[in-house]
CSV table of C-alpha atoms and ligand atoms in Angstrom, one decimal:
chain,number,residue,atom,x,y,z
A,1,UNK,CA,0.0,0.0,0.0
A,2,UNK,CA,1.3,3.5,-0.9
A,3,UNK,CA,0.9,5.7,2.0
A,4,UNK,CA,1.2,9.5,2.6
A,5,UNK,CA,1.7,11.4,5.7
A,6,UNK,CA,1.0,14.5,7.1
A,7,UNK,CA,0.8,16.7,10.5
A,8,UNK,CA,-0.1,19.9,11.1
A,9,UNK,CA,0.8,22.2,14.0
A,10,UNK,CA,3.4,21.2,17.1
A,11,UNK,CA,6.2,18.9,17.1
A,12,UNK,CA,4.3,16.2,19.0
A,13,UNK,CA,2.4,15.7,15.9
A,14,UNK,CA,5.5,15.5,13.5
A,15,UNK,CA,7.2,12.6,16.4
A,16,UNK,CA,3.6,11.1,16.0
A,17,UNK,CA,3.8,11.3,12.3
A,18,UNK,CA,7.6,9.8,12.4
A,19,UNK,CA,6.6,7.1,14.5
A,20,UNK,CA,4.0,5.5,11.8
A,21,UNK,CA,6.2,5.9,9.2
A,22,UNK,CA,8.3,3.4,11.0
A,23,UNK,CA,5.4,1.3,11.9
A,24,UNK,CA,4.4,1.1,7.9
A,25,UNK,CA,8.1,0.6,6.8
A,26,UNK,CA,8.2,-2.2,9.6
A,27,UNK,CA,5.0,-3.7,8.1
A,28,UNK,CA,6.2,-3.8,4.3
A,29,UNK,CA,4.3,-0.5,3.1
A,30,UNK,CA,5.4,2.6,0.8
A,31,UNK,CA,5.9,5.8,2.0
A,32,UNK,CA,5.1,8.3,-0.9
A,33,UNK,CA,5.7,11.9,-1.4
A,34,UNK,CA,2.5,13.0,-2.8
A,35,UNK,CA,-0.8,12.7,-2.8
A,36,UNK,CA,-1.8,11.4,-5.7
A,37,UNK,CA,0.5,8.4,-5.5
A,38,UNK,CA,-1.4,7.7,-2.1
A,39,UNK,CA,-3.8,4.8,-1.3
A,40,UNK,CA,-3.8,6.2,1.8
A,41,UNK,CA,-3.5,9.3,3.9
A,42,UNK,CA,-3.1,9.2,8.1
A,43,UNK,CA,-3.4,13.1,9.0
A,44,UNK,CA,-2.7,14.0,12.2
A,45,UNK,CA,-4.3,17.4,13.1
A,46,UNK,CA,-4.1,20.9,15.3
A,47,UNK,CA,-7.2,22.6,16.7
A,48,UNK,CA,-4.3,25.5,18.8
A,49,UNK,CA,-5.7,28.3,16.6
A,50,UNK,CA,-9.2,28.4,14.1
A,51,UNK,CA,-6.2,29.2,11.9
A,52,UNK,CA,-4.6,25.3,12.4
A,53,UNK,CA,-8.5,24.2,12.3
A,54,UNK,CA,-9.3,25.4,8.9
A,55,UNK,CA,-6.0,24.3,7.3
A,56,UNK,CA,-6.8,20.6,8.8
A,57,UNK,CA,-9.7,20.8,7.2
A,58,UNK,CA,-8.3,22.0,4.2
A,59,UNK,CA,-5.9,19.3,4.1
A,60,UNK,CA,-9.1,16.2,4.4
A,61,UNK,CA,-10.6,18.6,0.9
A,62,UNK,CA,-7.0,18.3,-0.9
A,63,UNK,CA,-6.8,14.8,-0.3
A,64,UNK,CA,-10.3,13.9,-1.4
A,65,UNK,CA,-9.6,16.1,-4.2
A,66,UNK,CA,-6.4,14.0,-4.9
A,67,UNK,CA,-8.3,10.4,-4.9
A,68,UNK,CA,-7.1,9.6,-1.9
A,69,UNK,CA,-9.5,6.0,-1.5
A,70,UNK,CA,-8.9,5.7,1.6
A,71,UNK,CA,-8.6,8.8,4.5
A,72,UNK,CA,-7.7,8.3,8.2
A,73,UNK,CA,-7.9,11.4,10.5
A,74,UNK,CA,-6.4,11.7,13.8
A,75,UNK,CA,-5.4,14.6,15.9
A,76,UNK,CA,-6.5,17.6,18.1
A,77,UNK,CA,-9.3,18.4,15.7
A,78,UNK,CA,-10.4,14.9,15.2
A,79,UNK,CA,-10.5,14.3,19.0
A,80,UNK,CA,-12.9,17.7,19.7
A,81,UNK,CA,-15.0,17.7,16.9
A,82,UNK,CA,-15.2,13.2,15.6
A,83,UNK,CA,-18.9,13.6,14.3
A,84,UNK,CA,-18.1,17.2,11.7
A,85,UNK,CA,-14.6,15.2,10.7
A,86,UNK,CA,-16.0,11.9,10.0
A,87,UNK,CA,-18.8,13.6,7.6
A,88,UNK,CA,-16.2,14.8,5.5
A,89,UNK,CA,-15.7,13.0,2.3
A,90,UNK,CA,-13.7,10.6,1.7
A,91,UNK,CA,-13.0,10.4,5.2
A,92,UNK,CA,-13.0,6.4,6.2
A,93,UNK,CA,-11.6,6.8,10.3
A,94,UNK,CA,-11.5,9.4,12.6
A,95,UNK,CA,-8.9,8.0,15.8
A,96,UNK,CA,-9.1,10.3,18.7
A,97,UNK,CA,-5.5,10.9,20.5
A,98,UNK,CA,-6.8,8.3,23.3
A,99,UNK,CA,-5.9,6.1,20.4
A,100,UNK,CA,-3.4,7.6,17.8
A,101,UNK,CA,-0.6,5.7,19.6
A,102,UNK,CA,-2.2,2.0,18.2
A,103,UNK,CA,-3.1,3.8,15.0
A,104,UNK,CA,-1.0,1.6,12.6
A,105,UNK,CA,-1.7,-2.2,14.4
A,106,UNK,CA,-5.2,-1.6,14.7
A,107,UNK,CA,-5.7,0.0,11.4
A,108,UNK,CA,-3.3,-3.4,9.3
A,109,UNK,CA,-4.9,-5.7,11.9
A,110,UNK,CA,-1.1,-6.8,12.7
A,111,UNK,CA,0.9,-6.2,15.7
A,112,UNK,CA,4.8,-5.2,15.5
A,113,UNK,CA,7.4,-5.7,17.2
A,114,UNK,CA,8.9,-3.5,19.3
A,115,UNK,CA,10.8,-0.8,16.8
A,116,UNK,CA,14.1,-1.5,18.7
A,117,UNK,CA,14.4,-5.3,17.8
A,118,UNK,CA,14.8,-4.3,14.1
A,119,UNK,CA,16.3,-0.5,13.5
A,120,UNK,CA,15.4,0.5,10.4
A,121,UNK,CA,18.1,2.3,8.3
A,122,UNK,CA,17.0,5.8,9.3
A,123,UNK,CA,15.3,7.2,5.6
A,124,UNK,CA,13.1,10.6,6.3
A,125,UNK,CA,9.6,10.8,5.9
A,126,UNK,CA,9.7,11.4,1.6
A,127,UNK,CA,8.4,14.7,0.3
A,128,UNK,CA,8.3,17.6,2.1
A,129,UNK,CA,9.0,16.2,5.5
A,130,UNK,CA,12.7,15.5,4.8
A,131,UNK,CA,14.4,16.1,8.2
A,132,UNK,CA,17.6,15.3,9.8
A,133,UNK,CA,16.2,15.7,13.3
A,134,UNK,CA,14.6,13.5,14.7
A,135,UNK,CA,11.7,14.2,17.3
A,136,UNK,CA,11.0,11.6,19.9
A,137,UNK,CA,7.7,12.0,21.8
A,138,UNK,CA,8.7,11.8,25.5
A,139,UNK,CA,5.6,12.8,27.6
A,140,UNK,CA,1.7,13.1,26.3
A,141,UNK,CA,-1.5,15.7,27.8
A,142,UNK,CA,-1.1,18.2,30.5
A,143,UNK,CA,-2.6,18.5,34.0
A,144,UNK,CA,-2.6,22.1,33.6
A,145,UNK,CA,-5.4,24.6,32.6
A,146,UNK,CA,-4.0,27.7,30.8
A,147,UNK,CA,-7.6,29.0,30.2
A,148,UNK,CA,-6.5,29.7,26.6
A,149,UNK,CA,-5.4,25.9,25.5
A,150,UNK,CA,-7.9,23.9,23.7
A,151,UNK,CA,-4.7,20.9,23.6
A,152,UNK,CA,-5.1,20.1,27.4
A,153,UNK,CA,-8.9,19.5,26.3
A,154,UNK,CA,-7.5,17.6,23.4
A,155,UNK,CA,-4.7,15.4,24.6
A,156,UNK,CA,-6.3,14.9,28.5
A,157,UNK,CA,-3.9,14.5,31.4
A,158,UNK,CA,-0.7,14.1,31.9
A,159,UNK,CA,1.5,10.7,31.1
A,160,UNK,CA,5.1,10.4,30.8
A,161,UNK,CA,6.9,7.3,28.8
A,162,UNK,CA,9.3,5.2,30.5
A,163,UNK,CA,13.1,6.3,30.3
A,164,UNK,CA,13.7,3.0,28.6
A,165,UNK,CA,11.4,3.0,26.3
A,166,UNK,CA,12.7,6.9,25.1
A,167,UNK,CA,15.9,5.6,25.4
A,168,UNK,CA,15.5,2.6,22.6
A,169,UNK,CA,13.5,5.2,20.2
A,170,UNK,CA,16.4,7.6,20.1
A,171,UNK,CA,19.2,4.2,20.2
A,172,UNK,CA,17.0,3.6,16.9
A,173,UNK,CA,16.7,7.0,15.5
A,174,UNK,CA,20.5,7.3,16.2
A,175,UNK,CA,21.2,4.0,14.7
A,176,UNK,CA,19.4,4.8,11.3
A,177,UNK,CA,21.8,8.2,11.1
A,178,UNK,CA,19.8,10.9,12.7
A,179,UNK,CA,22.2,13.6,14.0
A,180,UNK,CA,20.2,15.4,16.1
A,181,UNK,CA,17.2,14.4,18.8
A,182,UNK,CA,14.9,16.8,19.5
A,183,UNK,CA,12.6,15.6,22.9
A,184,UNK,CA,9.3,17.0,22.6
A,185,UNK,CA,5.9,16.6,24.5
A,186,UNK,CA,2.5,19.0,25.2
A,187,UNK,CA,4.2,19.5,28.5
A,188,UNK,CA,7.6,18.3,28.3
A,189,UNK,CA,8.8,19.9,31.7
A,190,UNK,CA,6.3,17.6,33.9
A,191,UNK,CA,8.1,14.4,32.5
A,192,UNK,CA,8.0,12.1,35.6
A,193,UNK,CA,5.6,13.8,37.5
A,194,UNK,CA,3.4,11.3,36.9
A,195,UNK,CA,5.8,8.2,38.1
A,196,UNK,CA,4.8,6.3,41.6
A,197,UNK,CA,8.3,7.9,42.2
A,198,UNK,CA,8.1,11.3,40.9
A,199,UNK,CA,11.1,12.4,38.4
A,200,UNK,CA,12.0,15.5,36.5
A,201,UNK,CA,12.9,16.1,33.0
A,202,UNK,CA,16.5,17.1,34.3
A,203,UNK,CA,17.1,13.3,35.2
A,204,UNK,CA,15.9,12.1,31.8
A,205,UNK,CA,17.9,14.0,29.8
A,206,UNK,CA,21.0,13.4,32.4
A,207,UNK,CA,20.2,9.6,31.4
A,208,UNK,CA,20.3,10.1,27.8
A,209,UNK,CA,23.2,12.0,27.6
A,210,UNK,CA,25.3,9.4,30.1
A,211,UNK,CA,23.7,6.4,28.6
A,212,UNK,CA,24.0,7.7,24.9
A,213,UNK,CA,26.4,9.2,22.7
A,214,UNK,CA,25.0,12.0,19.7
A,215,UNK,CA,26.4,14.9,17.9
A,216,UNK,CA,23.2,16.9,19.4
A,217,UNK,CA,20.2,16.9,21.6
A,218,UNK,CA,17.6,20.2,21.4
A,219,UNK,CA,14.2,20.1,23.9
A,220,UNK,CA,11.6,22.0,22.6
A,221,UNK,CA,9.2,24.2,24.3
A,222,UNK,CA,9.4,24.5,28.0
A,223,UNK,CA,7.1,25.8,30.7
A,224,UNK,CA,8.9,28.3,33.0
A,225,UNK,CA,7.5,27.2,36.1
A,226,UNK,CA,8.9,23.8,35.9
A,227,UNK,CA,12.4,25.1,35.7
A,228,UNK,CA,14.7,25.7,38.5
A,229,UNK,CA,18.0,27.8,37.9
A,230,UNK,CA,19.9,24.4,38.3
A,231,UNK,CA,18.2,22.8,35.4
A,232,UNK,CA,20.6,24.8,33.2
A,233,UNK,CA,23.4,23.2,34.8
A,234,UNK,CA,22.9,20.3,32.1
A,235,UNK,CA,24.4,22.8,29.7
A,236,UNK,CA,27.8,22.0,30.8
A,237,UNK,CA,27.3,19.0,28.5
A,238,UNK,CA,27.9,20.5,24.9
A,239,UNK,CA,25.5,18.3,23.2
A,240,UNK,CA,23.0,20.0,24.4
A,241,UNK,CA,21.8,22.4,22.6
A,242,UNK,CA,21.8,26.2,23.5
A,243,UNK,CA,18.1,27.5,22.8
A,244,UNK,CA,15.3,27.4,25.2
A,245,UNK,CA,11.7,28.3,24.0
A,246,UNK,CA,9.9,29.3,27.3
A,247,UNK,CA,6.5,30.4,26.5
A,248,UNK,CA,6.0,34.1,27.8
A,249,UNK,CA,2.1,34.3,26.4
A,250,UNK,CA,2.0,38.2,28.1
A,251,UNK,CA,4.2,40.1,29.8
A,252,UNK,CA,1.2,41.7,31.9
A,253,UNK,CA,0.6,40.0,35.1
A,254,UNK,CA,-3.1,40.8,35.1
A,255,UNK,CA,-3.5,39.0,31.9
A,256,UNK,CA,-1.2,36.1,33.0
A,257,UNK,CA,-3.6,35.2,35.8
A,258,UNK,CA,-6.4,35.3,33.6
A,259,UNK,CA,-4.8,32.9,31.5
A,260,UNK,CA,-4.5,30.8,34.9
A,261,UNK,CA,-0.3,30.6,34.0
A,262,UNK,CA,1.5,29.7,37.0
A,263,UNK,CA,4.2,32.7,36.8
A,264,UNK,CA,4.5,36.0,36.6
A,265,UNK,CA,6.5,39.0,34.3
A,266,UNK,CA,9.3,38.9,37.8
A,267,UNK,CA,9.7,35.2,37.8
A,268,UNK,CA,9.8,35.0,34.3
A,269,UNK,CA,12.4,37.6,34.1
A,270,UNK,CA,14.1,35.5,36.8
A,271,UNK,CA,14.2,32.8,34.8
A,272,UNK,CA,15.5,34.3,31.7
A,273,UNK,CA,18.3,35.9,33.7
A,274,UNK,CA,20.0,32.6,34.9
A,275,UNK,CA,19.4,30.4,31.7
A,276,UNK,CA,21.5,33.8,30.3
A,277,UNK,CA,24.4,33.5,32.9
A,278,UNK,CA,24.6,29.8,32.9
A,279,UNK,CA,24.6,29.0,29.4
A,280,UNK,CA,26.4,31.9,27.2
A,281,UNK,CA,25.2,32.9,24.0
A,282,UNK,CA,21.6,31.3,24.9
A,283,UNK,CA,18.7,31.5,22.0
A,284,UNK,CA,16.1,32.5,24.3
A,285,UNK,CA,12.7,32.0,21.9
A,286,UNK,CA,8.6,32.3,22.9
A,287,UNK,CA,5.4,31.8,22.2
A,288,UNK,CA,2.4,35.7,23.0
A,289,UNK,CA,-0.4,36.0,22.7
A,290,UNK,CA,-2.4,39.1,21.9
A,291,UNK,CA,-5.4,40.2,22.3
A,292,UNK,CA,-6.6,38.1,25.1
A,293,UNK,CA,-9.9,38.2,26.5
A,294,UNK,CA,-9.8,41.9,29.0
A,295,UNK,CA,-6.3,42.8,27.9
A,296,UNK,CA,-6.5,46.5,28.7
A,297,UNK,CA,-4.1,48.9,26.4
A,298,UNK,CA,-2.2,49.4,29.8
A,299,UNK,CA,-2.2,45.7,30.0
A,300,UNK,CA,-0.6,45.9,26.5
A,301,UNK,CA,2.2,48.2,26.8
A,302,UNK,CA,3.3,46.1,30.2
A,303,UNK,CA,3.4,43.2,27.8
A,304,UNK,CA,5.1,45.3,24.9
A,305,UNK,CA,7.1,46.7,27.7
A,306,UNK,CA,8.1,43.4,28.8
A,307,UNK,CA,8.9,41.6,25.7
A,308,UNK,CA,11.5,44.8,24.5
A,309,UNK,CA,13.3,43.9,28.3
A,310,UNK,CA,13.6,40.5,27.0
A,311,UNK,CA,15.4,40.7,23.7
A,312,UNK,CA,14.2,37.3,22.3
A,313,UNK,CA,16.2,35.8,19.6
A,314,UNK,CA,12.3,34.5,18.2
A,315,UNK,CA,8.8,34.5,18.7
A,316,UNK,CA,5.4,32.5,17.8
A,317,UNK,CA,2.8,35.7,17.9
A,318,UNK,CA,-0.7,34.6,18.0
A,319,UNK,CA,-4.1,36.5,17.6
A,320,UNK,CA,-5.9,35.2,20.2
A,321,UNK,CA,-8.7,33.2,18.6
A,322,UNK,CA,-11.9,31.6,20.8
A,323,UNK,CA,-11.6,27.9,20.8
A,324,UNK,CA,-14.8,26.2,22.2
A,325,UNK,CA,-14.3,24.2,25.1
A,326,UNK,CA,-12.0,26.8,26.9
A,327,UNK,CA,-12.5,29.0,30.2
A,328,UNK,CA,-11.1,32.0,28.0
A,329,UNK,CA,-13.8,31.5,25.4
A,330,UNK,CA,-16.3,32.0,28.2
A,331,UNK,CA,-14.9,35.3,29.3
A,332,UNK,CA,-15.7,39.1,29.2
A,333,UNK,CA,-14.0,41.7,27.6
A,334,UNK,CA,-13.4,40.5,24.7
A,335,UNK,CA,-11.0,42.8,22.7
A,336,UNK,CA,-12.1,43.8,18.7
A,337,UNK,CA,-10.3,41.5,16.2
A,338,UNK,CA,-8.9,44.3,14.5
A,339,UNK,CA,-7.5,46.0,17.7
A,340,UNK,CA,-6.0,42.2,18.2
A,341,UNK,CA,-4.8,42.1,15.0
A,342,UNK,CA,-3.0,45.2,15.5
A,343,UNK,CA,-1.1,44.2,18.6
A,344,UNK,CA,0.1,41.3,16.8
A,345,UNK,CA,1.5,43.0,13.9
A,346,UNK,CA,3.0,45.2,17.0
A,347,UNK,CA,4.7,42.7,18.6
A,348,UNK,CA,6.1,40.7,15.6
A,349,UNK,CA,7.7,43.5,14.7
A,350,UNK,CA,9.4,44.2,18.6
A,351,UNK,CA,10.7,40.5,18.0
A,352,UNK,CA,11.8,40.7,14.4
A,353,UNK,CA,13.9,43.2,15.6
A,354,UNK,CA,15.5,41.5,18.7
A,355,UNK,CA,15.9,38.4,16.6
A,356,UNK,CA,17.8,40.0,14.1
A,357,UNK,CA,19.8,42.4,16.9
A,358,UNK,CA,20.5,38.3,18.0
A,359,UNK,CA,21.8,37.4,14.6
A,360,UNK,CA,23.5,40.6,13.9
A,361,UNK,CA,25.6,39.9,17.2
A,362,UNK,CA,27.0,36.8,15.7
A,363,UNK,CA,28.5,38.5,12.0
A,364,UNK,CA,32.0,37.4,12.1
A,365,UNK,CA,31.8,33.9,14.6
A,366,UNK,CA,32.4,30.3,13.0
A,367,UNK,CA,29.8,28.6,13.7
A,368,UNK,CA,28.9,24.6,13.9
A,369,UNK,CA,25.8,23.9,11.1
A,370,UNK,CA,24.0,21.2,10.8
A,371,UNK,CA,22.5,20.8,7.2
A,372,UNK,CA,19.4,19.9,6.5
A,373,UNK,CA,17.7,21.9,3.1
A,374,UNK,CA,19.7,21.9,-0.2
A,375,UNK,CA,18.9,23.5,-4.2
A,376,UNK,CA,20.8,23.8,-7.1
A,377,UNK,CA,22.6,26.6,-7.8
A,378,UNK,CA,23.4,28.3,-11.1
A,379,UNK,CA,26.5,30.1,-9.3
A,380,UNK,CA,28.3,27.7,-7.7
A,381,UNK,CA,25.9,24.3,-7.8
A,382,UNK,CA,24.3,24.2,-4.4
A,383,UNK,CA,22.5,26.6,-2.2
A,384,UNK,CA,22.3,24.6,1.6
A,385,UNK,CA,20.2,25.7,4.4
A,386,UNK,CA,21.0,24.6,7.9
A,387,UNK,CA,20.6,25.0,12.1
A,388,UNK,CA,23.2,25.9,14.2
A,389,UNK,CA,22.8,24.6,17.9
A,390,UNK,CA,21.5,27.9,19.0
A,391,UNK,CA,18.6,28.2,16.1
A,392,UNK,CA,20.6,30.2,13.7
A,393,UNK,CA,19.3,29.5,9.9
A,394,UNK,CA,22.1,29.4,8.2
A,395,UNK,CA,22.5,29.9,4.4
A,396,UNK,CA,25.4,28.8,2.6
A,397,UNK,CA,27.0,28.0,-1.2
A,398,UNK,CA,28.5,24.4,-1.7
A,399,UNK,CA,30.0,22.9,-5.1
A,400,UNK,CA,27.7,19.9,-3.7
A,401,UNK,CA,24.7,18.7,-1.8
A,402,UNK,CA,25.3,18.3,1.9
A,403,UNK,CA,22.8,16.5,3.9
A,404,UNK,CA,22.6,15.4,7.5
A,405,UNK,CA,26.4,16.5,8.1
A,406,UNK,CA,28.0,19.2,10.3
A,407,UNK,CA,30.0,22.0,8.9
A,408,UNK,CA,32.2,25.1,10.4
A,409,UNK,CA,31.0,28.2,8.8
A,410,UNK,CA,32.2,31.8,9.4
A,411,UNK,CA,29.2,34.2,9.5
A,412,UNK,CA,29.3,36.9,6.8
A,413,UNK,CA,25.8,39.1,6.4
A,414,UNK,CA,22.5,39.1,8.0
A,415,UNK,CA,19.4,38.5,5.9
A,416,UNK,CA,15.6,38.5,6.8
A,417,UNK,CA,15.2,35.4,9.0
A,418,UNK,CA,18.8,33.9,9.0
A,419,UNK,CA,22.0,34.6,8.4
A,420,UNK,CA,24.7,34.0,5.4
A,421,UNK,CA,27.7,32.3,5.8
A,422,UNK,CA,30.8,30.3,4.0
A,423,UNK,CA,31.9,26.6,4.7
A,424,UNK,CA,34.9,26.5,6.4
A,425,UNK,CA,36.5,22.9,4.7
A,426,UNK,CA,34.2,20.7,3.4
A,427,UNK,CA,33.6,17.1,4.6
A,428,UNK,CA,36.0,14.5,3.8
A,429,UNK,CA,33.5,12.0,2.1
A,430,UNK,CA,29.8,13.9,1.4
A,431,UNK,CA,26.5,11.6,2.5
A,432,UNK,CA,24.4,12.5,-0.3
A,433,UNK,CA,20.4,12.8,0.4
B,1,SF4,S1,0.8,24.1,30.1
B,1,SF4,FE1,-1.0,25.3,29.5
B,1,SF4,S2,-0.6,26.0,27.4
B,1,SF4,FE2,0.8,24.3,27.9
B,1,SF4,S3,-0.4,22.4,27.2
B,1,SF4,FE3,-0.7,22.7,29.3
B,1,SF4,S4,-2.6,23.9,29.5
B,1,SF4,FE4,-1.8,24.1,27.4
């Protein structure tokens, strides 16, 4: 059977999404790069914004479109509205996120064995998803209830996967030539809360890196009140990489305790300010939100305030947008959409500009890159794009494609979103894509 994949929205869902592929590789299957090829198509969707709502349902229209026979939907979306999915056409399943991790065995009828038992040689997902990272899924659902989240709705409480059983996926992923792990969750910082004896996320990843060796390990986003100054003592260990995405969501701390988010603007700032002295030349990146239900203009300029002090190196801005099932949706004061809107477009352009203050510090520096995007060049044959530990894009020429490899490259000029650079020495013996 010829099968296409797809996710939309968080990193969970790509790890999801990387996870069957090696399920329908295990079972004999084709993974294909486009949708007309496809018997099938497993979509695993995001219901975060009506934004990430739409464009799942967009995806379910292209496929039909596409003669896709046979359409399985799983997800966010498919999980808080089953009965509007499954009347789609063309849509055969619909497997809420109760039961997207037995989606494969229960949709062949087959059971696998464990992944570990027989590594696959490590080939990316084909088509657009060609990565060189991979994303293990370490923890699942949230105990928390930010009243803006419709995912705690979606994904339910909080469960964390046994240490071992992380710790065969990324033997695996490493095994099949993946070059950097990316650990990634809906909560990741309450890993092991859950355990009859509690852990923290600090001991995983103080297990992975003593029990495994790998060029680099990156944790996505991170709730700030699960951290603890020492947590950034791991960074002595230079695999680890040196960007933290701590989601701010406002700077005011009226608006913070509407959202129900357990800090405030001070501990944040805290926060940010030993992450900065323990770990030199830190990317620190975040997710805001504007617009939110009784955010006052005073509330707004705190928050615009707020995210100047912090100089980000990134940000995620989001319009707020109602989702049903959250406390938010139910609240007064709601602000106009064009006002929201607005402050938006305000504070993307406060963080384009600290990003690229961020980049501009690093003009001049050789820098370690990890390549990952590659097109032919008239000029010189190949025009690579690439991720430096700290979250740099890089951009450089190459007489050929590099994939999957690490190069020194000194930093020359600054460009919208990245930076341009030139390859130190080029690899010994090139792995081609
Ligand atoms: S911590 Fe808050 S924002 Fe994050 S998943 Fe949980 S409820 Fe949602």
């Amino acid at each position: 059977m010829n099968v296409y994949l797809d996710s939309i929205g968080c990193r969970l869902n790509q790890s999801e999404i990387e996870g069957y592929a090696r399920q329908f590789r295990q079972a004999g299957h084709t993974l294909v790069a486009t949708l007309p090829e496809a018997d099938l198509l497993v979509l695993n969707t995001c219901a975060v914004t009506a934004a990430a709502a739409s464009d799942s349902r967009q995806r379910i229209r292209q496929a039909r479109r596409a003669g896709v026979s046979d359409i399985v939907v799983t997800g966010c979306l498919s999980t808080l509205e089953p009965e509007s999915i499954q009347r789609m056409a063309g849509v055969t399943r619909v497997v809420p996120n109760r039961d997207k991790d037995r989606l494969v065995p229960d949709l062949l009828q087959i059971e696998l064995p464990p992944y570990e038992l027989e590594p696959l040689e490590r080939q990316p997902i084909p088509g657009e998803r060609h990565r060189t990272r991979a994303t293990i899924k370490v923890q699942d659902g949230c105990e928390n209830k930010c009243t803006f989240c419709v995912t705690t709705v979606a994904r339910g409480e909080s469960r964390s996967r046994p240490a071992a059983e992380i710790i065969a996926d990324i033997r695996a992923e490493l095994a099949g030539g993946a070059q950097e792990i990316v650990l990634t969750g809906v909560h990741l910082g309450s890993w092991g809360y859950d355990f009859e004896r509690p852990a923290h996320l600090k001991d995983l990843v103080m297990q992975i890196l003593a029990e495994l060796d790998m060029p680099r390990m990156r944790l996505s986003s991170l709730e700030p009140w699960d951290l603890a100054p020492d947590f950034f003592d791991l960074w002595q260990d230079e695999r680890l990489c040196r960007h933290l995405h701590l989601p701010l969501q406002s700077g005011s701390a009226a608006t913070l305790r509407r959202m129900a988010r357990k800090t405030s603007p001070r501990q944040y700032a805290a926060l940010v300010r030993a992450a900065r002295q323990r770990i030199p030349g830190v990317a620190i990146t975040t997710d805001i939100i504007a617009g939110f239900p009784g955010e006052s203009e005073r509330e707004f300029e705190e928050t615009q305030a707020f995210v100047a002090q912090m100089a980000f190196a990134g940000a995620h801005v989001f319009t707020y947008s109602e989702r049903a099932g959250t406390a938010a949706a139910r609240m007064a004061g709601s602000v106009p959409l064009a006002e929201r809107k607005a402050r938006s477009a305000a504070l993307r352009r406060l963080t384009a500009q600290t990003a690229a203050a961020y980049r501009q510090a690093h003009i001049g520096q050789e820098v370690n890159v990890l390549w990952e995007g590659m097109q032919t060049d008239s000029e010189s044959g190949w025009q690579l794009t690439g991720l430096t530990d700290n979250y740099l894009r890089v951009m450089a020429r190459a007489p050929q494609p590099i994939w999957n490899q690490f190069t020194a490259v000194q930093l020359t000029a600054s460009i919208p979103d990245g930076l341009l650079g030139e390859i130190c020495h080029l690899p010994d013996t090139i792995r081609l894509a």
